[in-house]
PDB file of C-alpha atoms in Angstrom:
ATOM      1  CA  MET A   1       7.129  -8.389  11.188  1.00 45.00           C
ATOM      2  CA  THR A   2       8.570  -9.406   7.814  1.00 47.00           C
ATOM      3  CA  ARG A   3       7.797  -5.992   6.280  1.00 54.00           C
ATOM      4  CA  THR A   4       9.490  -4.326   9.226  1.00 44.00           C
ATOM      5  CA  LEU A   5      12.610  -6.429   8.872  1.00 42.00           C
ATOM      6  CA  ILE A   6      12.772  -5.973   5.088  1.00 48.00           C
ATOM      7  CA  ALA A   7      12.436  -2.195   5.344  1.00 54.00           C
ATOM      8  CA  ALA A   8      15.024  -1.975   8.121  1.00 47.00           C
ATOM      9  CA  LEU A   9      17.471  -4.097   6.139  1.00 47.00           C
ATOM     10  CA  ALA A  10      16.837  -2.004   3.049  1.00 50.00           C
ATOM     11  CA  LEU A  11      17.639   1.217   4.888  1.00 53.00           C
ATOM     12  CA  ALA A  12      20.759  -0.344   6.365  1.00 47.00           C
ATOM     13  CA  THR A  13      22.082  -1.577   3.022  1.00 44.00           C
ATOM     14  CA  MET A  14      21.447   1.512   0.897  1.00 43.00           C
ATOM     15  CA  SER A  15      24.183   3.930  -0.063  1.00 39.00           C
ATOM     16  CA  THR A  16      25.587   5.914   2.839  1.00 40.00           C
ATOM     17  CA  ALA A  17      25.827   9.079   0.782  1.00 43.00           C
ATOM     18  CA  ALA A  18      23.143  11.331   2.247  1.00 43.00           C
ATOM     19  CA  ALA A  19      22.305  12.925  -1.094  1.00 49.00           C
ATOM     20  CA  ALA A  20      21.725   9.508  -2.675  1.00 65.00           C
ATOM     21  CA  GLN A  21      19.449   8.350   0.150  1.00 81.00           C
ATOM     22  CA  PRO A  22      15.835   9.361  -0.667  1.00 95.00           C
ATOM     23  CA  LEU A  23      14.277   7.524   2.310  1.00 97.00           C
ATOM     24  CA  ALA A  24      14.030   8.295   5.999  1.00 97.00           C
ATOM     25  CA  ALA A  25      12.517   6.514   8.996  1.00 97.00           C
ATOM     26  CA  ILE A  26       9.958   8.637  10.878  1.00 97.00           C
ATOM     27  CA  ASN A  27       7.642   8.077  13.823  1.00 96.00           C
ATOM     28  CA  SER A  28       3.901   7.733  13.265  1.00 96.00           C
ATOM     29  CA  ASP A  29       0.783   6.555  15.077  1.00 96.00           C
ATOM     30  CA  ILE A  30       1.539   2.995  13.900  1.00 97.00           C
ATOM     31  CA  GLY A  31       5.239   3.067  14.804  1.00 97.00           C
ATOM     32  CA  SER A  32       8.266   3.804  12.656  1.00 97.00           C
ATOM     33  CA  VAL A  33       7.524   4.080   8.933  1.00 98.00           C
ATOM     34  CA  ILE A  34       9.546   4.829   5.810  1.00 98.00           C
ATOM     35  CA  ALA A  35       9.046   8.264   4.289  1.00 98.00           C
ATOM     36  CA  SER A  36      10.500  10.498   1.635  1.00 97.00           C
ATOM     37  CA  LYS A  37      13.590  12.159   3.071  1.00 96.00           C
ATOM     38  CA  GLU A  38      12.755  15.292   1.095  1.00 95.00           C
ATOM     39  CA  ASN A  39       9.234  15.943   2.387  1.00 95.00           C
ATOM     40  CA  GLY A  40       8.791  13.529   5.325  1.00 96.00           C
ATOM     41  CA  MET A  41       5.604  12.046   3.898  1.00 98.00           C
ATOM     42  CA  THR A  42       4.870   8.361   4.492  1.00 98.00           C
ATOM     43  CA  LEU A  43       5.378   5.925   1.622  1.00 98.00           C
ATOM     44  CA  TYR A  44       2.989   3.109   0.727  1.00 98.00           C
ATOM     45  CA  THR A  45       2.893  -0.062  -1.358  1.00 98.00           C
ATOM     46  CA  PHE A  46      -0.048  -1.339  -3.425  1.00 98.00           C
ATOM     47  CA  ARG A  47      -0.868  -5.050  -3.161  1.00 98.00           C
ATOM     48  CA  LYS A  48      -2.178  -5.076  -6.756  1.00 98.00           C
ATOM     49  CA  ASP A  49       1.218  -4.118  -8.185  1.00 98.00           C
ATOM     50  CA  ALA A  50       3.415  -6.746  -9.787  1.00 97.00           C
ATOM     51  CA  GLN A  51       7.105  -7.098  -8.974  1.00 98.00           C
ATOM     52  CA  ASN A  52       8.863  -4.036 -10.447  1.00 98.00           C
ATOM     53  CA  ARG A  53       5.657  -2.897 -12.188  1.00 98.00           C
ATOM     54  CA  SER A  54       3.092  -0.320 -11.156  1.00 98.00           C
ATOM     55  CA  ASN A  55      -0.605  -0.922 -11.733  1.00 98.00           C
ATOM     56  CA  CYS A  56      -1.638   2.494 -10.395  1.00 98.00           C
ATOM     57  CA  TYR A  57      -2.408   5.047 -13.129  1.00 98.00           C
ATOM     58  CA  ASN A  58      -4.994   7.736 -13.930  1.00 97.00           C
ATOM     59  CA  ASP A  59      -7.459   8.183 -11.030  1.00 98.00           C
ATOM     60  CA  CYS A  60      -5.431   5.810  -8.874  1.00 98.00           C
ATOM     61  CA  ALA A  61      -2.260   7.871  -9.392  1.00 98.00           C
ATOM     62  CA  GLN A  62      -4.180  11.052  -8.525  1.00 98.00           C
ATOM     63  CA  ALA A  63      -5.028   9.608  -5.097  1.00 98.00           C
ATOM     64  CA  TRP A  64      -1.745   7.685  -4.763  1.00 98.00           C
ATOM     65  CA  PRO A  65       0.987   9.768  -6.447  1.00 98.00           C
ATOM     66  CA  PRO A  66       4.049   7.690  -7.327  1.00 98.00           C
ATOM     67  CA  PHE A  67       7.295   8.461  -5.493  1.00 98.00           C
ATOM     68  CA  THR A  68       9.187   9.602  -8.564  1.00 98.00           C
ATOM     69  CA  ALA A  69      12.911   9.497  -9.201  1.00 97.00           C
ATOM     70  CA  ALA A  70      14.867  12.094 -11.136  1.00 96.00           C
ATOM     71  CA  SER A  71      16.717  11.078 -14.282  1.00 95.00           C
ATOM     72  CA  SER A  72      20.005  11.410 -12.380  1.00 95.00           C
ATOM     73  CA  ASP A  73      18.902   9.169  -9.471  1.00 96.00           C
ATOM     74  CA  LYS A  74      20.471   5.706  -9.261  1.00 95.00           C
ATOM     75  CA  ALA A  75      19.181   2.469  -7.772  1.00 96.00           C
ATOM     76  CA  SER A  76      21.156   1.025  -4.860  1.00 94.00           C
ATOM     77  CA  GLY A  77      20.663  -2.285  -3.054  1.00 94.00           C
ATOM     78  CA  ALA A  78      17.004  -2.877  -2.179  1.00 95.00           C
ATOM     79  CA  LEU A  79      16.098   0.565  -3.520  1.00 97.00           C
ATOM     80  CA  GLY A  80      15.308   0.369  -7.231  1.00 97.00           C
ATOM     81  CA  ILE A  81      13.811   2.475  -9.990  1.00 98.00           C
ATOM     82  CA  ILE A  82      11.263   1.395 -12.597  1.00 98.00           C
ATOM     83  CA  ASP A  83      10.039   3.092 -15.739  1.00 98.00           C
ATOM     84  CA  ARG A  84       6.295   3.731 -15.566  1.00 98.00           C
ATOM     85  CA  LYS A  85       4.137   3.498 -18.681  1.00 97.00           C
ATOM     86  CA  ASP A  86       3.293   7.210 -18.227  1.00 95.00           C
ATOM     87  CA  GLY A  87       6.973   8.063 -18.760  1.00 96.00           C
ATOM     88  CA  ALA A  88       7.892   8.775 -15.124  1.00 97.00           C
ATOM     89  CA  ARG A  89      10.556   6.913 -13.155  1.00 98.00           C
ATOM     90  CA  GLN A  90       9.358   5.491  -9.824  1.00 98.00           C
ATOM     91  CA  TRP A  91      11.278   4.366  -6.761  1.00 98.00           C
ATOM     92  CA  THR A  92      10.780   0.788  -5.567  1.00 98.00           C
ATOM     93  CA  LEU A  93      11.760  -0.994  -2.371  1.00 97.00           C
ATOM     94  CA  ASN A  94      12.503  -4.684  -2.834  1.00 97.00           C
ATOM     95  CA  GLY A  95      10.734  -4.469  -6.205  1.00 98.00           C
ATOM     96  CA  LYS A  96       7.564  -2.899  -4.765  1.00 98.00           C
ATOM     97  CA  PRO A  97       6.686   0.500  -6.275  1.00 98.00           C
ATOM     98  CA  LEU A  98       6.386   3.295  -3.695  1.00 98.00           C
ATOM     99  CA  TYR A  99       3.580   5.863  -3.456  1.00 98.00           C
ATOM    100  CA  PHE A 100       2.354   8.790  -1.397  1.00 98.00           C
ATOM    101  CA  TRP A 101      -1.289   9.092  -0.255  1.00 98.00           C
ATOM    102  CA  ALA A 102      -3.117  12.314  -1.151  1.00 98.00           C
ATOM    103  CA  GLY A 103      -5.024  12.083   2.138  1.00 98.00           C
ATOM    104  CA  ASP A 104      -1.895  12.524   4.254  1.00 98.00           C
ATOM    105  CA  GLN A 105      -1.386  16.159   5.214  1.00 97.00           C
ATOM    106  CA  ARG A 106       1.609  16.208   7.568  1.00 97.00           C
ATOM    107  CA  ARG A 107       4.878  14.431   8.214  1.00 95.00           C
ATOM    108  CA  GLY A 108       4.130  11.128   9.947  1.00 94.00           C
ATOM    109  CA  ASP A 109       0.497  10.893   8.807  1.00 98.00           C
ATOM    110  CA  VAL A 110      -0.457   7.295   7.979  1.00 98.00           C
ATOM    111  CA  THR A 111      -4.091   7.746   6.981  1.00 98.00           C
ATOM    112  CA  GLY A 112      -3.570   5.602   3.873  1.00 98.00           C
ATOM    113  CA  ASP A 113      -2.522   2.477   5.768  1.00 98.00           C
ATOM    114  CA  GLY A 114      -5.063  -0.269   5.055  1.00 98.00           C
ATOM    115  CA  VAL A 115      -7.167   1.740   2.582  1.00 98.00           C
ATOM    116  CA  GLY A 116      -9.302  -0.665   0.547  1.00 98.00           C
ATOM    117  CA  GLY A 117      -7.403  -3.550   2.086  1.00 98.00           C
ATOM    118  CA  VAL A 118      -4.721  -3.087  -0.605  1.00 98.00           C
ATOM    119  CA  TRP A 119      -2.534  -0.175   0.573  1.00 98.00           C
ATOM    120  CA  ASP A 120       0.157  -0.555   3.214  1.00 98.00           C
ATOM    121  CA  ALA A 121       2.404   1.985   4.879  1.00 98.00           C
ATOM    122  CA  VAL A 122       6.005   0.834   4.584  1.00 98.00           C
ATOM    123  CA  ARG A 123       7.025   0.085   8.156  1.00 97.00           C
ATOM    124  CA  ASN A 124      10.568   0.398   9.377  1.00 91.00           C
TER     125      ASN A 124
END
């Protein structure tokens, strides 16, 4: 319930400019989740990450690609950007780095939710 409320508040408080909004709410088998507005793929958080710091690199990042931000993208409200140690910039939501799951194939897939007991789909 708390994750749902946090994600909903984050979407409500982000910039209203459509181009600046990289997130979208989409329907899935587990209810409404947060996805990349660009490709519609579900976003996930990793319980082993620290606040505003990713701990997913190498093989982990192959399976769980970071949701990267362009150099021109700007943080807004609950939506932030961190610098990864591999040089990429990664979107965060409330300080939690965001990732895709390589196992998801289509918009609304949530096959990564609960993987290893440490990956969670971001619910809306």
